[in-house]
Amino acid sequence: MGMSAEDERAASPRDEEWPEAEKAEKLARGAALKWASGVFYRPEKLEGLGHYRSRETQRNSSIQSRLKSTVQSYLEGGLQQMRALVEEHVQLASVVQVLPQIFSVQEVFSHTLQLLHGQRLLEAHAELMMVEHLRDDILSQLHLRGLSSAQTTVLSYFSGLQQLNETLAKQLWDIVGSSLRLVREDPVLFVTAVRIIEREEKIDDTLLLEATFLPPGRPKGWRQKFYHVLQDTIRGARFRAPHVDAEGPGLARHLAALQKDIVSELRVVKDLMVQCVPAHYNILSVCTTTYHQALTSHLQEILREDLDKQGLFLLLEWALHVYHSPEMMGHPDLLPEVDVSALGPLMSPELVDQTERRYVVKVKASVLEWMQRTLEVEFKEWFREEEPETDHQGFFQSALPVIVMQMLNENIQVASLINDSLQQKVYNMALEELEAFLGRLREALVQCGKEHQQDRAVPKYYVSYLLAMLNNNLALSNSVSSLHPDTAHREVPASLRAALDRMQKKACQLLLEELLLDLQPLCLQLPSRKWLSGSQLVGSMCEVIDKYAKHFTRVRKPIFTLLLMESELLVASQYLRALMQRKMVCKSEEERGQLCDRLLQDTTQLRELFCGLGLDQSQQSLEAVSALRELICLKDPALLSLEVLGFITKYPDASDEHISTLLDLRGDVSKEVRHVVLEMMAQHPQVLPEGYRPIFSTILVPVPELPFCLRKGKCA
């Protein structure tokens, strides 16, 4: 069976395009014709024609399916390249659609920059927002379509936005940095800056809440930057000076300037700036807190300097009193809106305590220097060719107690202006320094006494200045309790009382040493036959005592009485010591009678002298000489044990040696009686009662000389 002319014409274009298909089709047709001829020539096979048709139909469908799959696989390789080309075409088409707008951006940039240079900020910002909106809209569309490569192209056209933002921001922060001046001179410019900042803040908020795409440079956070710039301006303007004078006057000027400027600037904020910003800015609270925190840091920086005591005092006074006073943060023009009570103290309690201690150290050094200078001046005056000055009652004195107490009192009073804590610290320091000063004063007295012993003519008025020192010590003792302003806390520490007592005892001791030096030549003549026969030895002693007693009248009564008592005790002990030097032994009852008479006359004369000077007989120690006289005057030595018992009961510091020496003085006591007396003393040991003034314990008895013996002879 052959093809028709139409079939050949219809097939010719396809055959030209698919030569392999034409060949396959010819082979298939040939095979089909061959099979059909065989069927028609053999009729028995016509019955299977239907079955053959069905099988061929299935095979044909399978062949077509495989052909379609082969063709589709062939086509897929070329379509992937076409898809990439289509995607690129779409991106370019999107960019091309906004090219007119993108090409106009550079012109807008130039115009916006001109507006900024002319400080037409609102107009410049409006154009800036328009360009940013265009950029963000384009980028958003590209982002939604997933066209990331096109975003880079678009951003390259909008690169000038960063410069515009930086230029605008610089002008805004310059305005904010000058805000305290502008709100007084040109508030419109400041308000404009705030309006722009608020526009940007709203855009930030909107994008953060709603947008799925965050444009470059967002969020700008200009409101927060506003606060930072304002705070940095406040800190830099007042608190970043390169160096603050650590000396008192310079620091005082600096603090006074801070006080004036801060009050003035907070007035501007309260009265003007508050009206130029939205209420939620809390601008007055922000500025107040900034000033407070900046001052806190500034004071800490100043305290790192080596401040003198005046500087430390100024800082404490300023932080604890001036800052909260009506002259500063409590100024009527600032109240009630300005309230720093909730911001905490300018100086922490720990820093206050540390600063107080530093202040006390500085004050202590100053007090020590002044006291040392006072001490040097005091002893320099001792060597003048004139007596010390006197008060209106004629008592010797010097300026020492007035200078010392005034110095201490002034420092305590100054400290009380700060707080009780500093006052107590300075008070404690003052007492410690006074105690130390008394120690140095006592040492100076001792040194002066040693020099005077080498040459008693220097100082000329040695006794008078010792008396002045006693009056000074009494004045100090009476004034110490007044140092503390609180009458309930005026108890003087025991250590200071002891220092005052030691000072007084040392001055008294030096005076008594002077008296002793004048009495010793006379006491050396006791006892003697010449004295026993009625010399004027005790009369000369009375003249010496009377001379010193006249000197003693230049001290106040408590000290005068003390000196009289100590002088009388000295005379009595020296008299007793002279009797116990084993220089004399009564050879007969007549000599014992003379000795008793002389002792009676001497004690009577001395007792009357001291009574005349104002010392009551009950306060005198010469009674010991009278008691000793009774032991010597006793007629019967056998009764000595009873008399001695009464004697040691009254004078419990009398030892065996003292009694033995007295028995030797009698000259008629046998070894047996002596043994009985000493045995009795051993059986009746004595205890010193409280308040007893020792007299015999200060008297040393010389060791008796042993008789000289030959080697083989009897002792003489």
XYZ file of C-alpha atoms in Angstrom:
716
model
C 0.000 0.000 0.000
C 1.575 3.299 -1.000
C 1.187 6.862 0.432
C -0.934 9.449 -1.221
C 0.477 12.649 -2.611
C -1.084 14.607 0.324
C 0.633 12.343 2.826
C 3.944 12.864 1.153
C 3.465 16.619 1.077
C 2.387 16.690 4.699
C 5.283 14.564 5.732
C 7.938 16.337 3.803
C 8.550 19.217 6.247
C 8.611 16.833 9.173
C 10.865 14.459 7.259
C 13.228 17.254 6.561
C 13.286 18.114 10.262
C 13.378 14.461 11.563
C 15.255 12.172 9.072
C 15.503 9.387 11.660
C 11.732 9.414 12.084
C 11.186 9.081 8.315
C 13.451 6.055 8.189
C 11.726 4.421 11.119
C 8.318 5.065 9.616
C 9.298 3.451 6.289
C 10.563 0.371 8.104
C 7.366 0.154 10.145
C 5.177 0.505 7.041
C 7.159 -2.155 5.227
C 6.825 -4.600 8.130
C 3.101 -3.917 8.349
C 2.516 -4.509 4.612
C 4.453 -7.755 4.794
C 2.406 -9.017 7.721
C -0.889 -7.954 6.104
C -0.069 -9.774 2.851
C 0.536 -12.964 4.773
C -2.802 -12.694 6.564
C -4.779 -12.098 3.436
C -3.147 -15.006 1.649
C -3.894 -17.343 4.559
C -7.551 -16.928 5.535
C -7.217 -19.123 8.674
C -5.315 -16.291 10.281
C -8.046 -13.667 9.815
C -9.640 -14.837 13.025
C -6.684 -13.398 15.113
C -6.889 -9.972 13.475
C -8.776 -8.364 16.403
C -6.308 -9.677 18.894
C -3.450 -8.351 16.802
C -5.051 -4.936 16.537
C -5.355 -4.654 20.337
C -1.717 -5.669 20.900
C -0.449 -3.213 18.346
C -2.494 -0.417 19.913
C -0.858 -1.031 23.333
C 2.551 -1.199 21.817
C 1.964 2.022 19.977
C 0.891 3.772 23.202
C 4.047 2.553 24.939
C 6.186 3.826 22.111
C 4.479 7.226 22.180
C 4.957 7.457 25.924
C 8.652 6.755 25.639
C 8.928 9.272 22.855
C 7.255 11.972 24.922
C 9.569 11.267 27.865
C 12.619 11.440 25.644
C 11.498 14.732 24.081
C 10.663 16.262 27.477
C 14.096 15.383 28.880
C 15.640 16.915 25.822
C 13.709 20.146 26.290
C 14.389 20.465 30.050
C 18.120 21.134 29.512
C 17.424 24.288 27.456
C 14.561 25.609 29.684
C 16.821 26.082 32.807
C 18.925 28.602 30.965
C 15.807 30.313 29.745
C 14.455 30.581 33.282
C 17.682 32.316 34.497
C 17.406 34.718 31.576
C 13.763 35.400 32.400
C 14.587 36.060 36.096
C 17.330 38.475 35.141
C 14.961 40.138 32.731
C 12.339 40.593 35.443
C 14.913 42.142 37.851
C 16.123 44.513 35.237
C 12.571 45.380 34.367
C 11.853 46.219 38.050
C 14.903 48.465 38.242
C 14.061 50.055 34.902
C 10.584 50.940 36.162
C 12.077 53.139 38.988
C 15.047 54.437 37.041
C 13.488 57.898 36.520
C 13.094 58.270 40.268
C 16.535 56.835 41.057
C 18.191 59.155 38.523
C 16.584 62.154 40.265
C 18.036 61.180 43.716
C 21.393 62.880 43.158
C 19.639 66.139 42.403
C 17.610 65.794 45.611
C 20.796 65.059 47.546
C 22.380 68.247 46.299
C 19.341 70.340 47.139
C 18.989 68.786 50.602
C 22.635 69.518 51.343
C 22.077 73.155 50.386
C 19.125 73.323 52.763
C 21.260 71.885 55.562
C 24.015 74.398 54.969
C 21.397 77.120 55.174
C 20.073 75.617 58.459
C 16.634 75.088 56.869
C 16.468 71.924 58.852
C 12.777 71.055 58.632
C 12.771 71.335 54.817
C 16.021 69.399 54.574
C 14.644 66.706 56.814
C 11.442 66.473 54.790
C 13.439 65.814 51.600
C 15.670 63.394 53.452
C 12.631 61.452 54.665
C 11.217 61.438 51.092
C 14.421 59.969 49.659
C 14.671 57.448 52.498
C 11.047 56.471 51.895
C 11.749 55.952 48.169
C 14.809 53.845 48.924
C 13.019 51.830 51.565
C 10.000 51.246 49.313
C 12.187 49.992 46.453
C 14.208 47.792 48.750
C 11.064 46.433 50.357
C 9.592 45.418 46.981
C 12.824 43.789 45.929
C 13.003 42.027 49.263
C 9.474 40.632 48.886
C 10.283 39.332 45.385
C 13.535 37.876 46.633
C 15.583 40.003 44.248
C 18.618 40.435 46.502
C 21.096 41.190 43.714
C 19.045 44.178 42.601
C 19.127 45.603 46.159
C 22.869 46.111 45.927
C 22.428 48.040 42.690
C 19.730 50.237 44.195
C 21.767 50.933 47.353
C 24.646 52.188 45.263
C 22.405 55.007 43.972
C 21.409 55.973 47.542
C 24.904 55.968 49.071
C 24.710 59.750 49.590
C 22.020 59.276 52.228
C 24.635 58.427 54.844
C 26.414 61.756 54.335
C 23.130 63.643 54.552
C 22.205 61.817 57.763
C 25.597 62.528 59.270
C 25.450 66.189 58.283
C 21.960 66.596 59.694
C 22.849 64.687 62.877
C 25.940 66.848 63.420
C 23.832 69.997 63.198
C 21.237 68.521 65.555
C 23.833 67.569 68.171
C 25.487 70.963 67.889
C 22.098 72.497 68.607
C 21.472 70.141 71.539
C 24.952 70.890 72.847
C 24.077 74.598 72.855
C 20.557 74.037 74.136
C 20.958 75.966 77.411
C 21.969 79.034 75.430
C 19.536 78.527 72.561
C 16.416 78.214 74.702
C 17.197 81.705 75.946
C 18.365 83.243 72.664
C 16.800 81.241 69.822
C 14.379 78.593 71.081
C 12.976 78.030 67.546
C 16.164 76.320 66.436
C 16.132 74.047 69.477
C 12.450 73.222 69.017
C 13.139 72.408 65.349
C 15.829 69.944 66.371
C 13.489 68.286 68.852
C 10.739 68.016 66.184
C 13.131 66.302 63.778
C 14.284 63.925 66.526
C 10.664 63.045 67.323
C 9.873 62.426 63.604
C 12.753 59.997 63.405
C 11.723 58.332 66.650
C 8.209 57.697 65.264
C 9.661 56.222 62.058
C 11.872 53.945 64.162
C 8.909 52.815 66.246
C 6.743 52.151 63.186
C 9.404 50.140 61.394
C 10.188 48.103 64.482
C 6.534 47.272 65.071
C 5.138 46.764 61.535
C 7.816 46.305 58.895
C 9.013 42.884 57.828
C 12.068 44.517 56.331
C 14.379 46.861 58.357
C 16.104 49.399 56.061
C 19.789 50.267 56.437
C 20.588 52.677 59.293
C 17.463 51.835 61.273
C 16.706 52.311 64.077
C 18.510 55.670 64.358
C 17.770 56.089 68.096
C 18.108 59.859 67.934
C 16.085 60.522 71.081
C 18.510 58.457 73.136
C 21.351 60.249 71.396
C 19.691 63.552 72.387
C 19.943 62.542 76.051
C 23.559 61.453 75.679
C 24.601 64.687 73.987
C 22.785 66.802 76.569
C 24.332 64.855 79.449
C 27.813 64.974 77.909
C 27.411 68.710 77.418
C 26.533 69.186 81.085
C 29.441 67.039 82.226
C 31.947 68.587 79.879
C 31.016 72.186 80.535
C 31.532 72.129 84.303
C 33.254 68.982 85.423
C 36.114 68.242 83.050
C 38.535 70.969 83.998
C 42.113 69.789 83.462
C 43.101 70.537 87.039
C 41.438 71.938 90.145
C 43.593 73.899 92.552
C 44.001 71.669 95.600
C 44.650 74.633 97.881
C 41.797 76.111 99.864
C 41.287 79.485 98.087
C 41.375 78.026 94.576
C 39.011 75.213 95.494
C 36.655 77.643 97.197
C 36.409 79.705 94.005
C 35.801 76.570 91.956
C 32.995 75.330 94.217
C 31.406 78.781 94.344
C 31.404 78.924 90.533
C 29.822 75.457 90.342
C 27.137 76.486 92.790
C 26.270 79.639 90.857
C 26.328 78.042 87.403
C 24.322 74.927 88.313
C 21.541 76.939 89.939
C 21.452 79.296 86.945
C 21.335 76.472 84.400
C 18.664 74.512 86.247
C 16.543 77.669 86.288
C 16.836 77.800 82.502
C 15.853 74.144 82.205
C 12.903 74.540 84.568
C 11.566 77.792 83.153
C 12.424 77.535 79.421
C 13.667 74.170 78.205
C 10.740 72.280 79.709
C 8.422 74.229 77.398
C 10.449 73.305 74.301
C 10.319 69.505 74.597
C 7.540 66.932 74.997
C 6.516 66.188 78.571
C 7.656 62.583 78.359
C 11.250 63.799 77.980
C 11.265 64.557 81.759
C 13.982 67.008 80.848
C 14.223 68.689 84.274
C 14.598 65.361 86.033
C 17.194 64.200 83.494
C 19.261 67.375 83.888
C 19.007 67.329 87.686
C 20.139 63.708 87.817
C 22.983 64.444 85.405
C 24.224 67.379 87.484
C 24.002 65.253 90.634
C 25.892 62.295 89.177
C 28.479 64.535 87.542
C 29.073 66.331 90.832
C 29.446 63.025 92.636
C 32.159 61.917 90.202
C 33.759 65.367 90.183
C 34.107 65.470 93.969
C 35.683 62.018 93.913
C 38.204 63.254 91.341
C 39.032 66.282 93.479
C 39.484 64.056 96.529
C 42.179 62.138 94.666
C 44.298 65.274 94.963
C 46.448 65.898 98.027
C 44.107 68.473 99.534
C 45.080 70.568 102.533
C 42.851 70.722 105.592
C 40.995 73.773 104.278
C 40.271 72.021 101.000
C 38.965 68.899 102.736
C 36.786 71.032 105.003
C 35.382 72.952 102.030
C 34.427 69.735 100.232
C 32.715 68.296 103.315
C 30.866 71.521 103.998
C 29.848 71.912 100.358
C 28.638 68.320 99.932
C 26.857 67.997 103.275
C 25.429 71.501 103.719
C 25.774 73.914 100.803
C 24.474 71.479 98.157
C 21.109 70.947 99.850
C 20.788 74.512 101.142
C 18.474 77.287 99.821
C 21.578 78.704 98.154
C 21.800 75.746 95.777
C 19.529 72.746 95.107
C 17.039 73.980 97.669
C 16.829 77.406 95.998
C 13.291 78.836 96.033
C 13.413 79.287 92.255
C 13.947 75.546 91.804
C 11.430 74.195 94.288
C 9.350 72.107 94.311
C 10.133 70.689 90.867
C 13.815 70.058 91.614
C 14.210 67.380 94.285
C 17.562 65.679 94.861
C 16.527 63.880 98.035
C 15.802 60.686 96.107
C 19.152 60.743 94.283
C 21.237 59.781 97.304
C 24.076 61.749 98.914
C 26.774 63.475 96.899
C 29.340 61.661 99.033
C 28.686 58.153 100.321
C 28.910 57.593 104.100
C 32.124 55.654 103.521
C 33.641 58.504 101.511
C 32.535 61.052 104.109
C 34.181 59.017 106.870
C 37.350 58.613 104.816
C 37.456 62.354 104.079
C 36.847 63.191 107.746
C 39.780 61.005 108.743
C 41.987 62.691 106.146
C 40.911 66.053 107.509
C 41.745 64.991 111.078
C 45.209 63.864 109.952
C 45.829 67.276 108.368
C 44.518 69.101 111.442
C 46.659 66.901 113.687
C 49.776 67.808 111.726
C 48.895 71.487 112.005
C 48.190 71.216 115.738
C 51.434 69.350 116.306
C 53.378 72.037 114.476
C 51.721 74.817 116.471
C 52.221 73.041 119.776
C 55.882 72.416 119.050
C 56.345 76.064 118.186
C 54.528 77.058 121.373
C 56.779 74.765 123.394
C 59.920 76.266 121.878
C 58.714 79.813 122.555
C 57.778 78.861 126.114
C 61.227 77.595 127.089
C 62.945 80.376 125.210
C 61.216 82.803 127.568
C 62.626 80.927 130.574
C 66.048 82.370 129.856
C 64.924 85.967 129.811
C 66.327 88.386 132.356
C 62.898 88.927 133.875
C 60.242 87.006 135.723
C 57.265 85.493 133.943
C 54.167 87.585 133.386
C 51.440 87.584 136.015
C 47.678 87.713 135.935
C 45.549 90.331 137.703
C 45.930 88.421 140.985
C 49.708 88.330 140.778
C 50.007 84.644 139.928
C 52.788 83.673 137.552
C 51.635 82.490 134.146
C 52.467 82.342 130.432
C 50.485 82.344 127.216
C 50.957 78.584 126.764
C 47.594 77.316 128.087
C 45.665 80.028 126.267
C 47.388 79.291 122.971
C 47.009 75.532 123.296
C 43.377 75.529 124.403
C 42.354 78.164 121.880
C 43.969 76.168 119.095
C 42.240 72.942 120.113
C 38.901 74.586 120.808
C 38.832 76.409 117.485
C 39.475 73.196 115.575
C 36.719 71.400 117.485
C 34.291 74.254 116.881
C 35.124 74.349 113.179
C 34.551 70.596 112.942
C 31.149 70.998 114.617
C 30.051 73.033 111.584
C 30.244 69.850 109.497
C 28.644 67.180 111.688
C 28.855 65.443 115.046
C 31.008 62.691 113.601
C 33.807 65.024 112.539
C 33.509 66.980 115.760
C 34.003 63.818 117.817
C 36.972 62.765 115.672
C 38.668 66.149 116.112
C 37.824 66.169 119.824
C 39.452 62.760 120.307
C 42.467 63.914 118.315
C 42.702 67.087 120.414
C 42.808 65.126 123.663
C 45.417 62.750 122.262
C 47.580 65.630 121.066
C 47.201 67.457 124.382
C 48.316 64.327 126.202
C 51.304 63.957 123.875
C 52.107 67.660 124.307
C 52.130 67.278 128.086
C 54.595 64.428 127.671
C 56.908 66.583 125.550
C 56.499 69.466 127.993
C 57.485 67.189 130.877
C 60.543 65.978 128.969
C 61.535 69.590 128.309
C 61.173 70.329 132.023
C 63.430 67.409 132.902
C 66.071 68.582 130.441
C 65.876 72.119 131.725
C 66.221 70.817 135.302
C 69.372 68.887 134.394
C 70.914 71.976 132.796
C 69.986 74.057 135.816
C 71.669 71.610 138.199
C 74.914 72.126 136.290
C 74.611 75.894 136.690
C 71.995 77.043 139.184
C 72.335 80.619 137.985
C 70.721 79.671 134.673
C 67.891 80.285 134.147
C 67.929 83.217 136.514
C 64.253 82.888 137.406
C 64.111 79.107 137.309
C 61.816 78.790 140.343
C 59.450 81.483 139.079
C 59.022 79.753 135.713
C 58.433 76.419 137.424
C 55.676 78.095 139.411
C 54.268 79.557 136.190
C 54.317 76.071 134.693
C 52.303 74.748 137.629
C 49.709 77.488 137.117
C 49.639 76.702 133.403
C 49.108 73.011 134.108
C 46.246 73.852 136.461
C 44.717 76.092 133.796
C 44.945 73.293 131.247
C 43.400 70.829 133.689
C 40.478 73.164 134.367
C 39.932 73.904 130.676
C 40.035 70.399 129.217
C 36.450 69.596 130.166
C 35.211 72.645 128.273
C 36.576 71.391 124.960
C 33.551 69.194 124.307
C 30.459 71.344 123.608
C 28.138 68.651 124.930
C 28.034 68.989 128.705
C 26.954 65.352 129.000
C 30.229 64.167 127.435
C 32.799 66.299 129.254
C 34.500 63.546 131.169
C 38.265 63.811 130.785
C 39.948 60.507 129.875
C 41.965 58.875 132.629
C 45.122 58.855 130.504
C 44.947 62.637 130.057
C 44.298 63.129 133.759
C 47.345 60.995 134.453
C 49.438 63.097 132.034
C 48.342 66.291 133.780
C 49.138 64.727 137.145
C 52.585 63.609 135.952
C 53.273 67.100 134.685
C 52.306 68.641 138.002
C 54.366 66.142 139.996
C 57.424 66.765 137.849
C 57.215 70.555 138.305
C 56.692 70.106 142.056
C 59.594 67.670 142.206
C 61.915 70.160 140.491
C 60.848 72.867 142.947
C 61.426 70.608 145.935
C 64.818 69.662 144.535
C 65.667 73.359 144.550
C 64.507 73.616 148.149
C 66.490 70.519 149.050
C 69.656 71.898 147.490
C 69.366 74.928 149.775
C 68.481 72.837 152.852
C 71.090 70.115 152.453
C 74.088 72.169 153.707
C 72.136 72.851 156.892
C 70.860 69.296 157.290
C 74.411 67.976 157.034
C 75.113 69.694 160.374
C 72.499 67.515 162.083
C 72.985 66.000 164.600
C 76.081 67.500 166.208
C 77.307 68.704 169.565
C 77.171 72.274 168.300
C 73.546 71.842 167.246
C 72.818 70.112 170.573
C 74.227 73.051 172.510
C 71.838 75.504 170.923
C 72.922 76.761 167.455
C 70.622 78.669 165.095
C 70.648 75.818 162.563
C 66.891 75.345 162.449
C 66.449 79.105 162.344
C 68.467 79.163 159.134
C 66.343 76.323 157.794
C 63.215 78.347 158.557
C 64.619 81.286 156.616
C 65.153 79.072 153.564
C 61.661 77.606 153.899
C 60.120 81.031 154.315
C 61.911 82.291 151.196
C 60.482 79.461 149.129
C 57.059 79.867 150.717
C 56.986 83.460 149.475
C 57.711 82.142 145.997
C 54.912 79.623 146.423
C 52.396 82.419 146.996
C 52.640 83.107 143.252
C 50.769 79.901 142.487
C 47.075 79.313 142.989
C 45.833 77.932 146.274
C 45.482 74.222 145.458
C 49.069 74.139 144.224
C 50.267 76.414 147.027
C 48.822 74.062 149.665
C 50.314 71.065 147.872
C 53.751 72.705 147.779
C 53.545 73.558 151.485
C 52.609 69.973 152.352
C 55.371 68.547 150.169
C 57.881 71.059 151.559
C 56.931 70.199 155.127
C 57.223 66.479 154.355
C 60.616 67.136 152.780
C 61.815 69.052 155.857
C 60.517 66.355 158.213
C 62.063 63.511 156.207
C 65.390 65.348 155.887
C 65.404 66.057 159.622
C 64.695 62.389 160.391
C 67.255 61.233 157.822
C 69.891 63.425 159.498
C 69.110 61.882 162.899
C 69.482 58.372 161.474
C 72.883 58.838 159.878
C 74.595 57.274 162.961
C 76.692 60.402 163.403
C 75.882 60.778 167.105
C 75.177 58.575 170.150
C 74.062 59.996 173.506
C 76.744 59.258 176.077
C 74.675 60.047 179.125
C 71.217 60.667 180.417
C 72.033 64.367 180.381
C 72.786 64.297 176.669
C 69.568 62.416 176.050
C 67.796 65.204 177.917
C 69.541 67.841 175.776
C 68.599 65.921 172.632
C 64.964 65.752 173.732
C 64.942 69.482 174.432
C 66.524 70.283 171.081
C 64.048 68.071 169.233
C 61.170 69.771 171.029
C 62.465 73.268 170.214
C 63.140 72.391 166.570
C 59.784 70.736 165.953
C 57.962 73.559 167.706
C 59.773 76.186 165.636
C 59.191 74.335 162.353
C 55.576 73.497 163.183
C 54.821 77.138 164.011
C 56.441 78.224 160.769
C 54.282 75.971 158.633
C 51.172 76.799 160.637
C 51.907 80.451 160.010
C 52.221 79.744 156.310
C 48.755 78.217 156.299
C 49.420 74.507 156.740
C 47.278 73.033 159.505
C 49.093 70.907 162.113
C 46.956 67.891 161.158
C 48.458 68.070 157.672
C 52.044 68.108 158.934
C 54.503 65.229 159.073
C 56.676 66.777 161.826
C 54.578 64.819 164.268
C 56.877 61.885 163.404
C 59.816 63.808 164.929
C 57.764 64.325 168.099
C 56.940 60.617 168.236
C 60.615 59.764 167.769
C 61.460 62.184 170.614
C 59.186 60.184 172.881
C 61.261 57.057 172.226
C 64.459 58.906 173.121
C 63.029 60.602 176.212
C 61.738 57.359 177.737
C 63.462 56.911 181.093
C 63.132 53.120 181.448
C 64.546 51.167 178.466
C 62.561 48.139 179.576
C 59.392 49.907 178.394
C 60.729 50.527 174.930
C 58.957 47.540 173.411
C 55.540 49.039 174.230
C 56.564 52.504 172.977
C 57.979 51.052 169.778
C 54.769 49.098 169.210
C 52.786 52.319 169.434
C 55.308 54.054 167.151
C 55.183 51.456 164.363
C 51.405 51.306 164.632
C 51.294 55.036 163.865
C 54.126 54.886 161.324
C 53.858 51.427 159.717
C 56.587 52.137 157.138
C 59.236 52.308 159.884
C 61.535 49.282 159.496
C 63.722 47.280 161.879
C 66.707 49.305 160.671
C 64.986 52.588 161.498
C 64.093 51.420 165.034
C 67.516 49.921 165.582
C 69.143 53.219 164.587
C 66.937 55.128 167.031
C 67.886 52.715 169.788
C 71.542 53.339 168.930
C 70.937 57.083 169.205
C 69.756 56.633 172.795
C 73.055 55.029 173.709
C 71.685 53.020 176.640
C 69.836 50.081 175.057
C 71.223 46.651 175.895
C 71.377 43.758 173.467
C 68.635 41.998 175.402
C 66.237 44.964 175.173
C 67.082 45.434 171.512
C 66.341 41.753 170.919
C 63.000 42.040 172.735
C 62.036 45.119 170.695
C 62.962 43.584 167.362
C 61.228 40.311 168.307
C 58.116 42.260 169.194
C 58.236 44.002 165.784
C 58.555 40.649 164.044
C 55.456 39.439 165.872
C 53.480 42.529 164.859
C 53.984 43.091 161.106
C 52.344 46.278 159.889
C 50.278 46.989 156.787
C 50.159 50.446 155.255
C 46.602 51.784 155.558
C 44.940 53.431 152.561
C 45.754 57.111 152.273
C 48.878 56.867 154.466
C 51.690 59.279 153.518
C 54.966 57.344 153.795
C 57.840 59.120 155.534
C 60.267 56.483 156.762
C 60.250 54.389 153.602
C 62.041 57.245 151.816
C 64.828 57.299 154.436
C 67.746 54.992 153.819
C 69.662 53.933 156.945
C 73.429 53.554 156.500
C 74.872 50.116 157.183
C 76.595 50.066 160.608
C 80.391 49.832 160.518
C 81.794 46.508 161.789
C 84.408 46.779 164.551
C 88.006 46.304 163.434
C 89.492 42.954 164.605
C 93.079 41.715 164.798
C 93.797 38.298 163.331
C 94.181 36.503 166.678
C 92.914 39.114 169.081
C 89.593 40.072 170.606
C 87.354 42.640 169.001
C 87.693 46.044 170.643
